[in-house]
Amino acid sequence: MSKTILASRLSRALASGLLLACAGHASAQSDGSGAQAASTADDEPKQLDTIVVQGDIVYRNRSEATAPTLSYDLEYFQRFEPLTVGDMLKRVPSVAFVSDVLEYDGARLRGLDPGYTQILINGKKVPGAGDDRSFFVDRIPAELVERIEIVRNGSANRSGDAIAGALNIVLRDAYEFDGKYVRAGAMHFDDGEWKGTYGGVASGEVGGGRLLGGFNVQGRYNPKQKKSVRFEEPAGDFVNREDQTDVRDGTDYSANASYTRDIGNGRLSLSGLYVMTDRTQTEHSIEYNTPTGDSRDNLLSVNEQVVEIDQDTLTFAANYKFDMLGGRTDLDFGYSDFKDETVDTEEQTEYDDEETPPAFDAAEGTRILTDTDDSELTFSFSHERDLSASSKIEFGVDYTAKDREVDLRTSEVEGEEEGEPLPPYAEFERARSTIEERRVDPYLMFSGRRGGIAWEAGLRYETTEVDVSADDADDSNDYATLLPSAHLRWDVTANDRISFSVGRTVRRPDFNFVLPLTLEEEFEDNDFVGNPALDPETAWGIDIGYERRLGRRGIVGVNVFYRDVKDLIEVVNTGAPSATALGDFEDEVEDFLDENPGATPATPGYPVFDPDSFVYTARNVGNGHVYGIEFDASTPLSALGLPDTGVFVNYSWLDSSVDDAFGERRFNGQAHYVYNVGFIQDLPSLGAAFGASYRRQGDAFARLLAEEVATSYGADLEVFVEKRFGDSFSVRLTGSNLLNASKDEVFNKFDNEADQLDRDFDEFELETEEAGPVYQLIARYSF
């Protein structure tokens, strides 16, 4: 995409946001539970120059939400200069990633699949590209964020799609901030590439209210080296080796603005956010028939894959909170739209190594065009009023209309001669699918406080109607789920707090599981057919926590959690033979008849149909359990006479159990543990600071039909050095991935379920991926 088009889109987004006086924050302030609460008119906005020049080390907040919530301001992360929300989340408890090295996209709260974690922006759900309903958190620049909240269990006034919990990304709000600043910087990568970044934020009084606007342009780049070695089976004979370079190169553009104004006896907040990603992923792979060396005599194949990605995310919200009938009424409207246009071109040349040097064998190419449009329209009404001096009632209803359309076009071509261009991609097979969901979710919630005890209890009733269509096939489903929840927070002393939380949550089926499509050879030789009748998974969850304040600014906490998951969605065998099995049998019969003209099924030796691959589908089967312990602490070392030294540590031990067709395992992709330790040393007399952060997560294992993969990561070390100049200017140098972190995977591959049970391998693969250090220099100036 040309820079002119990019600039035009960004300008239109900014202009629209300012004209509509919208963006950043859906309301004046989030209360930590995803519900919204207005600030009082006497609140003083925070000065933006304190973000530019941090005079103090910032620690985790102590949330006053009744639901179990951890809250981290942007300043908690900022000295390590996170690029995205994903970079921020890798420093908080229980968030793991199973992504490529230096990619922090699908957040896995408590190690569970991203689809189990509810991602909110300003308390609202946002659509994403993932078939598992997940939203990639690396889409949101860190510079737009006010704080990150981890909401560990569900509440009646928030959507129940949060079995693992919810991550609420609270963007900067016009009413909360005052001032303006600009930032600019550059990043250097280990292959010599440079990328720039720049942006700015401004906030002030406009037209009787407060307006905040900001923009951010972020260069994105990630060069990696990969190597795969394949064997017939573990400790078996060598098959081949693949060397690969993988480069992610692009730019993220974002703009936000927000306007807040008191009108009548209430407060109006308009908000919006626009993020555009322009990215190219380039992979170059060469296969050899030798474990070492790159001689032309050992060449098996050359593969080039280029994926061009163009994504746009737009959100708009309007909120008006006002006094009515002796209580407080909240009207909220939201619209979110995610568009993804991807061109994926893969071309491969294969060689026959029975000759020396290997002779040209075949050339082929595949181009896949994917257009995804996922939009959500929401409307919410709620009313809160006092029941007594110490208790309140809140009731309301949330309406959501989701429309998701996917247009998939595929073209395959073949070449005749080595070195000649492949034919043009002219003929495309087309597949279209649509999903429409309509939800009406009423709720009732009671809350109160007496002495040091705060409590909350409520019921939420979520009703869902789903209409799906694909390849001219239509189907529908509807289901309803009652979600009770209760929370208790006891301030035993001014420093000690105990919390207890219980609630029921859901996970709706993946989009690709409910489409009435048959996908041939989706799992090796096995086919997959969607099941529109799937119901959601549900889970009862308990969280028990203890938190202690350390001095004036420090805090330490420990939390124990448990989830009992029902109606797990797993891939199961329908018993019907796959298209491959039917085709193989037809070929076998044809060969037999060629050799035995006139033969019938009664003829001795006539082939007997005994399929070894089948059609699979998704069904609600079995139960699962998830449990763990989460610990976090952040505190200055004042007790040791080091008030300008801050230390940070969090450790989460995670485990689970689920039964599938092959036995017991953990939930797929769940790391055994994840931890982060770090420190910041402030040097007030020099106007400087430095610090380091070290992160590690445990091994993860996933078992799917015909494939099993074990994943392990190396450690990630980050450091920063900062110099402040007065109250308006700061310069910060950071280094990340200083240990050259690697991702190592072990793949067990099989042809079918029977071979997987018998451990009859199709292939055994060892893959390693590595990326080098990244250095970033950022300057900020407030004015």
Coordinates of C-alpha atoms in Angstrom, one line a residue, residues 195-733:
K195 CA 12.8 1.5 12.2
G196 CA 11.4 4.9 13.4
T197 CA 8.5 5.8 15.7
Y198 CA 6.9 9.1 16.5
G199 CA 3.7 10.4 18.0
G200 CA 2.0 13.0 20.2
V201 CA -0.8 13.6 22.7
A202 CA -2.6 16.8 23.6
S203 CA -5.4 17.5 26.0
G204 CA -7.2 20.6 27.2
E205 CA -10.4 22.5 27.6
V206 CA -12.5 22.9 24.5
G207 CA -16.1 24.1 24.2
G208 CA -17.0 23.7 27.8
G209 CA -15.6 20.2 28.0
R210 CA -12.2 18.5 27.7
L211 CA -10.7 17.2 24.5
L212 CA -7.8 14.8 24.1
G213 CA -6.3 13.8 20.8
G214 CA -3.3 11.6 19.9
F215 CA -1.6 9.8 17.2
N216 CA 1.2 7.2 17.0
V217 CA 3.3 5.8 14.1
Q218 CA 5.2 2.7 14.9
G219 CA 7.7 0.8 12.7
R220 CA 7.4 -2.9 13.2
Y221 CA 10.2 -5.4 12.3
N222 CA 11.1 -8.8 13.4
P223 CA 13.9 -10.8 11.7
K224 CA 14.2 -14.5 12.7
Q225 CA 16.2 -17.5 11.8
K226 CA 14.5 -21.0 11.8
K227 CA 15.9 -24.5 11.4
S228 CA 13.9 -27.7 11.2
V229 CA 15.4 -31.2 11.2
R230 CA 13.0 -34.1 10.4
F231 CA 13.3 -37.8 11.2
E232 CA 11.1 -40.9 10.5
E233 CA 10.4 -41.2 14.3
P234 CA 12.1 -40.3 17.6
A235 CA 15.7 -41.5 17.4
G236 CA 14.9 -42.7 13.8
D237 CA 16.5 -42.2 10.5
F238 CA 17.2 -38.7 9.2
V239 CA 14.7 -37.4 6.5
N240 CA 15.6 -33.8 5.7
R241 CA 16.6 -30.4 7.0
E242 CA 15.0 -27.0 6.4
D243 CA 16.7 -23.7 6.8
Q244 CA 14.5 -20.6 6.9
T245 CA 14.6 -16.9 7.3
D246 CA 11.4 -15.2 8.5
V247 CA 11.0 -11.4 8.5
R248 CA 8.0 -9.4 9.7
D249 CA 8.2 -5.9 8.3
G250 CA 5.6 -3.2 8.5
T251 CA 4.1 -0.1 10.2
D252 CA 1.3 0.5 12.6
Y253 CA -0.7 3.7 12.4
S254 CA -3.1 4.7 15.2
A255 CA -5.1 7.8 16.1
N256 CA -7.4 8.6 19.1
A257 CA -9.2 11.5 20.6
S258 CA -11.8 11.9 23.3
Y259 CA -14.3 14.5 24.4
T260 CA -16.0 14.7 27.8
R261 CA -18.5 17.3 28.9
D262 CA -21.0 17.8 31.6
I263 CA -24.5 18.3 30.2
G264 CA -27.5 18.9 32.4
N265 CA -27.1 16.6 35.5
G266 CA -25.0 14.1 33.7
R267 CA -21.7 13.7 31.8
L268 CA -21.4 12.9 28.1
S269 CA -18.3 11.0 26.8
L270 CA -17.6 10.4 23.1
S271 CA -14.8 8.1 22.1
G272 CA -13.1 6.4 19.2
L273 CA -10.0 4.7 18.1
Y274 CA -8.4 3.8 14.8
V275 CA -5.5 1.4 14.2
M276 CA -4.2 0.5 10.8
T277 CA -1.5 -2.2 10.2
D278 CA 0.4 -2.5 7.0
R279 CA 2.7 -5.5 7.2
T280 CA 4.6 -8.0 5.0
Q281 CA 5.8 -11.4 6.2
T282 CA 8.5 -12.9 4.1
E283 CA 9.7 -16.5 4.5
H284 CA 12.5 -18.1 2.5
S285 CA 13.0 -21.8 3.1
I286 CA 15.5 -24.3 1.6
E287 CA 15.3 -28.1 2.2
Y288 CA 18.4 -30.4 2.1
N289 CA 18.8 -34.1 2.3
T290 CA 21.8 -33.7 4.7
P291 CA 21.9 -32.6 8.3
T292 CA 24.7 -30.1 7.6
G293 CA 25.9 -28.1 4.6
D294 CA 24.2 -26.2 1.8
S295 CA 25.6 -27.8 -1.3
R296 CA 23.5 -27.7 -4.5
D297 CA 24.1 -31.5 -4.6
N298 CA 21.9 -31.9 -1.5
L299 CA 19.1 -29.6 -2.5
L300 CA 15.5 -30.9 -2.1
S301 CA 13.3 -27.8 -2.4
V302 CA 13.2 -24.0 -2.4
N303 CA 10.2 -22.3 -0.9
E304 CA 9.2 -18.6 -1.0
Q305 CA 6.2 -17.3 1.0
V306 CA 5.1 -13.7 1.1
V307 CA 2.1 -12.6 3.1
E308 CA 0.8 -9.1 2.7
I309 CA -1.4 -8.0 5.5
D310 CA -3.6 -4.9 5.6
Q311 CA -5.8 -4.6 8.8
D312 CA -8.0 -1.8 10.1
T313 CA -9.6 -1.5 13.5
L314 CA -12.2 1.2 14.2
T315 CA -14.1 1.7 17.4
F316 CA -16.6 4.4 18.4
A317 CA -18.5 4.8 21.7
A318 CA -20.9 7.3 23.2
N319 CA -21.8 7.3 26.9
Y320 CA -24.2 9.4 28.9
K321 CA -24.5 9.0 32.6
F322 CA -27.1 11.1 34.4
D323 CA -29.3 11.3 37.5
M324 CA -32.8 9.9 37.0
L325 CA -35.6 8.9 39.4
G326 CA -33.4 9.0 42.5
G327 CA -30.6 7.0 41.0
R328 CA -28.0 7.0 38.3
T329 CA -28.7 5.9 34.7
D330 CA -26.1 4.9 32.2
L331 CA -26.8 4.8 28.4
D332 CA -24.0 3.4 26.3
F333 CA -23.6 2.9 22.5
G334 CA -20.7 1.3 20.8
Y335 CA -19.5 0.3 17.3
S336 CA -16.4 -1.7 16.4
D337 CA -15.3 -2.9 13.1
F338 CA -12.3 -5.0 12.1
K339 CA -11.2 -5.5 8.5
D340 CA -8.4 -7.8 7.3
E341 CA -7.2 -8.1 3.7
T342 CA -4.5 -10.7 3.3
V343 CA -2.7 -11.9 0.2
D344 CA -0.7 -15.1 0.9
T345 CA 1.5 -16.3 -1.9
E346 CA 3.6 -19.5 -1.5
E347 CA 5.7 -20.8 -4.4
Q348 CA 7.9 -23.9 -4.2
T349 CA 10.4 -25.6 -6.6
E350 CA 11.2 -29.2 -5.9
Y351 CA 14.2 -31.4 -6.9
D352 CA 14.7 -35.1 -7.3
D353 CA 17.8 -36.1 -5.3
E354 CA 18.0 -39.6 -7.0
E355 CA 20.3 -37.8 -9.5
T356 CA 23.5 -35.8 -8.7
P357 CA 23.1 -32.9 -8.7
P358 CA 19.4 -33.2 -8.0
A359 CA 17.3 -32.5 -11.1
F360 CA 14.3 -30.2 -11.4
D361 CA 11.1 -32.1 -10.5
A362 CA 8.2 -29.7 -10.1
A363 CA 7.3 -26.1 -9.5
E364 CA 4.0 -25.0 -8.0
G365 CA 2.4 -22.0 -6.4
T366 CA -0.7 -21.2 -4.3
R367 CA -2.2 -17.8 -3.7
I368 CA -4.9 -17.3 -1.0
L369 CA -6.8 -14.1 -0.8
T370 CA -8.7 -13.6 2.5
D371 CA -11.1 -10.7 3.2
T372 CA -12.5 -10.6 6.7
D373 CA -15.0 -8.0 8.0
D374 CA -16.1 -8.5 11.6
S375 CA -18.3 -5.8 13.2
E376 CA -20.1 -5.4 16.5
L377 CA -22.9 -3.0 17.4
T378 CA -23.7 -2.7 21.1
F379 CA -26.2 -0.8 23.2
S380 CA -26.4 -0.9 27.0
F381 CA -28.8 0.5 29.5
S382 CA -28.2 0.3 33.3
H383 CA -29.6 2.0 36.4
E384 CA -28.1 2.1 39.8
R385 CA -29.8 3.3 43.0
D386 CA -29.3 3.1 46.8
L387 CA -31.3 0.5 48.7
S388 CA -29.9 1.8 52.0
A389 CA -27.0 3.8 53.3
S390 CA -24.7 0.8 52.8
S391 CA -26.2 -1.1 49.8
K392 CA -27.1 -0.5 46.1
I393 CA -29.0 -2.3 43.4
E394 CA -28.0 -2.1 39.7
F395 CA -29.9 -3.6 36.8
G396 CA -29.6 -3.3 33.1
V397 CA -29.5 -5.0 29.7
D398 CA -26.8 -5.3 27.1
Y399 CA -27.5 -5.9 23.4
T400 CA -24.9 -7.0 20.9
A401 CA -25.2 -7.6 17.2
K402 CA -22.2 -9.2 15.6
D403 CA -21.8 -9.7 11.8
R404 CA -18.7 -11.6 10.5
E405 CA -18.1 -12.2 6.8
V406 CA -15.1 -14.1 5.3
D407 CA -14.4 -14.3 1.6
L408 CA -11.7 -16.8 0.8
R409 CA -10.3 -17.2 -2.7
T410 CA -7.6 -19.8 -3.7
S411 CA -5.6 -20.3 -6.9
E412 CA -3.1 -23.0 -7.7
V413 CA -0.7 -23.0 -10.6
E414 CA 2.1 -25.3 -11.8
G415 CA 5.3 -24.6 -13.7
E416 CA 6.9 -26.6 -16.6
E417 CA 10.5 -25.5 -16.6
E418 CA 13.0 -24.7 -13.9
G419 CA 13.6 -20.9 -13.5
E420 CA 10.7 -19.9 -15.6
P421 CA 8.0 -17.7 -14.0
L422 CA 4.9 -19.5 -12.8
P423 CA 1.7 -18.9 -14.8
P424 CA -0.5 -16.0 -13.5
Y425 CA -3.0 -16.6 -10.7
A426 CA -6.1 -16.2 -12.8
E427 CA -8.6 -18.8 -11.7
F428 CA -9.7 -18.8 -8.1
E429 CA -11.9 -21.1 -6.2
R430 CA -14.1 -19.1 -3.9
A431 CA -15.6 -19.8 -0.5
R432 CA -17.8 -17.4 1.5
S433 CA -19.1 -17.6 5.0
T434 CA -21.2 -15.4 7.2
I435 CA -21.9 -15.6 10.9
E436 CA -24.6 -13.4 12.6
E437 CA -25.0 -13.4 16.3
R438 CA -27.6 -11.5 18.3
R439 CA -27.3 -11.3 22.1
V440 CA -29.7 -9.9 24.7
D441 CA -28.1 -10.1 28.2
P442 CA -30.2 -8.7 31.1
Y443 CA -28.6 -8.6 34.6
L444 CA -29.3 -7.7 38.2
M445 CA -26.6 -7.0 40.8
F446 CA -26.6 -6.0 44.4
S447 CA -23.6 -4.5 46.2
G448 CA -22.7 -2.9 49.5
R449 CA -20.2 -2.0 52.1
R450 CA -20.2 -2.3 55.9
G451 CA -17.1 -1.4 57.8
G452 CA -14.1 -3.1 56.1
I453 CA -16.3 -5.5 54.1
A454 CA -17.4 -4.8 50.5
W455 CA -19.6 -7.3 48.7
E456 CA -21.2 -7.8 45.4
A457 CA -23.7 -10.5 44.1
G458 CA -25.6 -10.7 40.9
L459 CA -27.2 -12.7 38.1
R460 CA -26.6 -12.3 34.4
Y461 CA -28.7 -14.2 31.8
E462 CA -27.1 -14.3 28.3
T463 CA -29.2 -15.3 25.4
T464 CA -27.6 -15.9 22.0
E465 CA -29.0 -16.5 18.5
V466 CA -26.6 -17.6 15.8
D467 CA -27.2 -17.9 12.0
V468 CA -24.4 -19.3 9.9
S469 CA -24.0 -19.9 6.2
A470 CA -21.2 -21.3 4.0
D471 CA -21.0 -22.7 0.5
D472 CA -24.8 -22.2 0.1
A473 CA -25.5 -24.1 3.3
D474 CA -27.4 -22.4 6.1
D475 CA -28.0 -23.3 9.7
S476 CA -28.9 -21.7 13.0
N477 CA -28.7 -22.3 16.8
D478 CA -29.7 -20.6 20.0
Y479 CA -28.7 -21.0 23.6
A480 CA -29.1 -19.3 26.9
T481 CA -26.8 -19.3 30.0
L482 CA -27.4 -18.2 33.5
L483 CA -24.3 -16.7 35.1
P484 CA -24.3 -16.1 38.8
S485 CA -21.4 -14.3 40.5
A486 CA -20.5 -13.1 44.0
H487 CA -17.4 -11.2 45.3
L488 CA -16.3 -10.4 48.8
R489 CA -13.4 -8.0 49.8
W490 CA -12.4 -7.8 53.4
D491 CA -10.0 -5.1 54.6
V492 CA -8.9 -6.9 57.7
T493 CA -6.6 -4.0 58.6
A494 CA -5.5 -0.8 56.8
N495 CA -2.7 -2.9 55.1
D496 CA -4.2 -6.4 54.9
R497 CA -7.0 -7.5 52.5
I498 CA -8.6 -10.9 51.8
S499 CA -10.8 -11.4 48.8
F500 CA -13.1 -14.2 47.7
S501 CA -14.8 -14.6 44.4
V502 CA -17.1 -17.1 42.7
G503 CA -18.7 -16.9 39.3
R504 CA -19.9 -18.7 36.3
T505 CA -18.5 -17.8 32.8
V506 CA -18.7 -19.0 29.2
R507 CA -16.7 -19.5 26.1
R508 CA -18.6 -19.5 22.8
P509 CA -17.6 -21.9 20.0
D510 CA -14.8 -20.9 17.6
F511 CA -16.2 -19.5 14.3
N512 CA -14.6 -22.3 12.2
F513 CA -16.2 -24.9 14.3
V514 CA -19.8 -23.8 13.7
L515 CA -19.6 -23.2 9.9
P516 CA -21.4 -25.9 7.9
L517 CA -18.3 -26.6 5.8
T518 CA -16.4 -29.7 5.0
L519 CA -12.6 -29.2 4.9
E520 CA -10.8 -32.0 3.2
E521 CA -7.4 -33.1 4.7
E522 CA -7.7 -30.6 7.5
F523 CA -5.8 -33.0 9.8
E524 CA -3.4 -34.8 7.6
D525 CA -5.6 -37.3 5.6
N526 CA -8.6 -36.6 7.9
D527 CA -11.4 -34.3 6.9
F528 CA -13.3 -31.9 9.2
V529 CA -17.0 -30.8 9.1
G530 CA -18.4 -27.9 11.2
N531 CA -21.1 -28.4 13.7
P532 CA -23.5 -25.4 13.9
A533 CA -25.3 -27.0 16.9
L534 CA -22.4 -26.5 19.3
D535 CA -23.2 -25.0 22.6
P536 CA -20.7 -22.8 24.6
E537 CA -18.4 -24.2 27.2
T538 CA -19.2 -23.1 30.7
A539 CA -17.1 -22.9 33.9
W540 CA -17.6 -22.3 37.6
G541 CA -14.6 -20.4 39.0
I542 CA -13.3 -19.6 42.4
D543 CA -10.6 -17.1 43.3
I544 CA -9.2 -16.6 46.8
G545 CA -6.6 -13.9 47.4
Y546 CA -4.6 -12.1 50.1
E547 CA -3.0 -8.7 49.6
R548 CA -0.8 -6.7 51.9
R549 CA 0.4 -3.1 51.5
L550 CA 4.1 -2.6 52.1
G551 CA 4.8 0.8 53.4
R552 CA 3.3 3.7 51.5
R553 CA 3.8 2.5 47.9
G554 CA 4.6 -1.3 48.0
I555 CA 2.2 -4.1 47.6
V556 CA 2.4 -7.9 47.7
G557 CA -0.4 -10.4 46.8
V558 CA -1.1 -14.1 46.3
N559 CA -4.2 -15.6 44.7
V560 CA -5.4 -19.2 44.3
F561 CA -7.8 -20.0 41.5
Y562 CA -9.8 -23.0 40.2
R563 CA -12.0 -23.5 37.1
D564 CA -14.4 -26.4 36.6
V565 CA -15.0 -26.4 32.8
K566 CA -18.1 -28.2 31.4
D567 CA -19.1 -29.1 27.9
L568 CA -15.6 -28.9 26.5
I569 CA -15.5 -28.6 22.8
E570 CA -13.2 -31.2 21.3
V571 CA -12.6 -32.7 17.8
V572 CA -14.2 -36.1 17.6
N573 CA -14.5 -38.9 15.0
T574 CA -17.9 -39.1 13.2
G575 CA -17.0 -42.6 11.9
A576 CA -17.6 -41.5 8.3
P577 CA -14.6 -42.2 5.9
S578 CA -12.6 -39.2 4.6
A579 CA -12.5 -38.2 1.0
T580 CA -8.9 -39.5 0.9
A581 CA -10.0 -42.9 2.2
L582 CA -12.8 -43.1 -0.4
G583 CA -10.4 -42.0 -3.2
D584 CA -7.7 -44.5 -2.2
F585 CA -10.3 -47.3 -2.2
E586 CA -11.6 -46.3 -5.6
D587 CA -8.1 -46.4 -6.9
E588 CA -7.5 -49.8 -5.3
V589 CA -10.6 -51.2 -6.9
E590 CA -9.7 -49.8 -10.3
D591 CA -6.3 -51.3 -10.1
F592 CA -7.8 -54.7 -9.2
L593 CA -10.3 -54.6 -12.0
D594 CA -7.5 -53.7 -14.5
E595 CA -5.7 -56.9 -13.4
N596 CA -8.8 -59.0 -13.0
P597 CA -11.4 -58.0 -15.8
G598 CA -14.9 -58.9 -14.9
A599 CA -14.2 -59.4 -11.2
T600 CA -17.0 -58.8 -8.7
P601 CA -17.0 -58.2 -4.9
A602 CA -17.3 -62.0 -4.6
T603 CA -14.1 -62.6 -6.4
P604 CA -11.2 -63.8 -4.1
G605 CA -8.9 -60.9 -3.4
Y606 CA -11.4 -58.2 -4.2
P607 CA -10.5 -55.1 -2.1
V608 CA -12.3 -54.7 1.2
F609 CA -13.0 -51.1 2.2
D610 CA -11.1 -50.5 5.5
P611 CA -10.6 -46.8 5.8
D612 CA -7.7 -45.4 7.9
S613 CA -8.8 -41.8 7.8
F614 CA -12.2 -40.3 8.7
V615 CA -14.4 -37.2 8.9
Y616 CA -14.1 -35.4 12.2
T617 CA -16.2 -32.7 13.8
A618 CA -16.4 -30.6 16.9
R619 CA -18.7 -31.6 19.8
N620 CA -19.4 -30.7 23.4
V621 CA -17.7 -33.6 25.3
G622 CA -16.2 -34.1 28.7
N623 CA -15.0 -31.7 31.4
G624 CA -11.8 -30.0 32.3
H625 CA -10.1 -28.4 35.4
V626 CA -7.8 -25.5 35.6
Y627 CA -6.0 -24.4 38.7
G628 CA -3.0 -22.5 39.9
I629 CA -1.3 -20.0 42.3
E630 CA -0.4 -16.4 41.4
F631 CA 2.0 -14.3 43.3
D632 CA 3.1 -10.7 42.7
A633 CA 5.0 -8.0 44.6
S634 CA 6.2 -4.6 43.7
T635 CA 7.9 -2.4 46.4
P636 CA 10.6 0.1 47.1
L637 CA 13.4 -1.1 49.3
S638 CA 12.8 1.7 51.9
A639 CA 13.1 -0.8 54.8
L640 CA 16.7 -1.4 53.7
G641 CA 17.4 2.3 53.4
L642 CA 17.0 2.2 49.6
P643 CA 13.9 4.3 48.8
D644 CA 15.0 5.0 45.3
T645 CA 15.3 1.3 44.4
G646 CA 12.2 -0.5 43.3
V647 CA 11.8 -4.3 42.8
F648 CA 9.2 -6.2 40.9
V649 CA 8.4 -9.9 40.8
N650 CA 5.5 -12.1 39.8
Y651 CA 5.3 -15.8 39.6
S652 CA 2.4 -18.0 38.4
W653 CA 2.2 -21.8 38.7
L654 CA -0.4 -23.1 36.3
D655 CA -1.8 -26.5 35.7
S656 CA -4.9 -28.2 34.3
S657 CA -6.4 -31.5 33.3
V658 CA -8.6 -32.6 30.4
D659 CA -9.3 -36.0 28.9
D660 CA -9.3 -36.5 25.1
A661 CA -9.4 -39.5 22.8
F662 CA -5.7 -40.3 23.7
G663 CA -5.9 -39.9 27.5
E664 CA -5.3 -37.1 30.0
R665 CA -3.4 -33.9 29.2
R666 CA -3.3 -30.3 30.2
F667 CA -5.2 -27.7 28.3
N668 CA -3.5 -27.2 25.0
G669 CA -0.7 -24.7 25.0
Q670 CA -0.8 -24.0 28.8
A671 CA 2.7 -23.1 30.1
H672 CA 3.6 -24.8 33.5
Y673 CA 4.7 -21.4 34.9
V674 CA 5.5 -17.8 33.9
Y675 CA 7.5 -15.3 35.9
N676 CA 9.1 -11.9 35.7
V677 CA 11.6 -10.2 38.0
G678 CA 13.0 -6.8 37.7
F679 CA 14.3 -3.7 39.4
I680 CA 14.5 0.1 38.8
Q681 CA 17.2 2.3 40.3
D682 CA 16.4 6.0 40.3
L683 CA 19.3 8.5 40.6
P684 CA 17.5 11.7 41.7
S685 CA 20.7 13.8 42.0
L686 CA 21.7 12.9 38.4
G687 CA 18.2 13.1 37.0
A688 CA 18.7 9.5 35.7
A689 CA 17.6 5.9 36.2
F690 CA 18.3 2.4 35.0
G691 CA 16.8 -1.0 35.4
A692 CA 16.4 -4.5 34.2
S693 CA 13.6 -7.1 33.7
Y694 CA 14.0 -10.8 33.3
R695 CA 11.1 -13.1 32.1
R696 CA 10.7 -16.8 31.6
Q697 CA 7.8 -19.1 30.9
G698 CA 7.6 -22.9 31.2
D699 CA 7.1 -25.5 28.6
A700 CA 3.7 -25.9 26.9
F701 CA 2.2 -29.0 25.2
A702 CA -0.6 -29.3 22.7
R703 CA -2.2 -32.5 21.4
L704 CA -4.4 -32.3 18.4
L705 CA -5.6 -34.9 15.9
A706 CA -2.6 -36.3 14.0
E707 CA -0.2 -33.8 15.6
E708 CA 1.4 -33.2 19.0
V709 CA 3.7 -30.3 19.8
A710 CA 5.9 -29.4 22.8
T711 CA 7.1 -25.8 23.0
S712 CA 9.7 -24.2 25.1
Y713 CA 11.2 -20.7 25.2
G714 CA 14.4 -19.2 26.3
A715 CA 14.6 -16.3 28.8
D716 CA 14.0 -12.7 27.8
L717 CA 16.2 -10.0 29.4
E718 CA 15.5 -6.2 29.0
V719 CA 17.4 -3.2 30.3
F720 CA 17.0 0.5 30.2
V721 CA 19.0 3.7 30.9
E722 CA 17.2 7.0 31.2
K723 CA 18.3 10.6 31.5
R724 CA 15.9 13.5 32.4
F725 CA 16.4 17.1 31.6
G726 CA 14.4 19.4 33.7
D727 CA 10.6 18.8 33.9
S728 CA 10.0 18.6 30.2
F729 CA 12.4 16.4 28.4
S730 CA 13.6 12.8 28.8
V731 CA 15.7 10.4 26.7
R732 CA 15.6 6.6 27.3
L733 CA 17.7 3.8 25.8

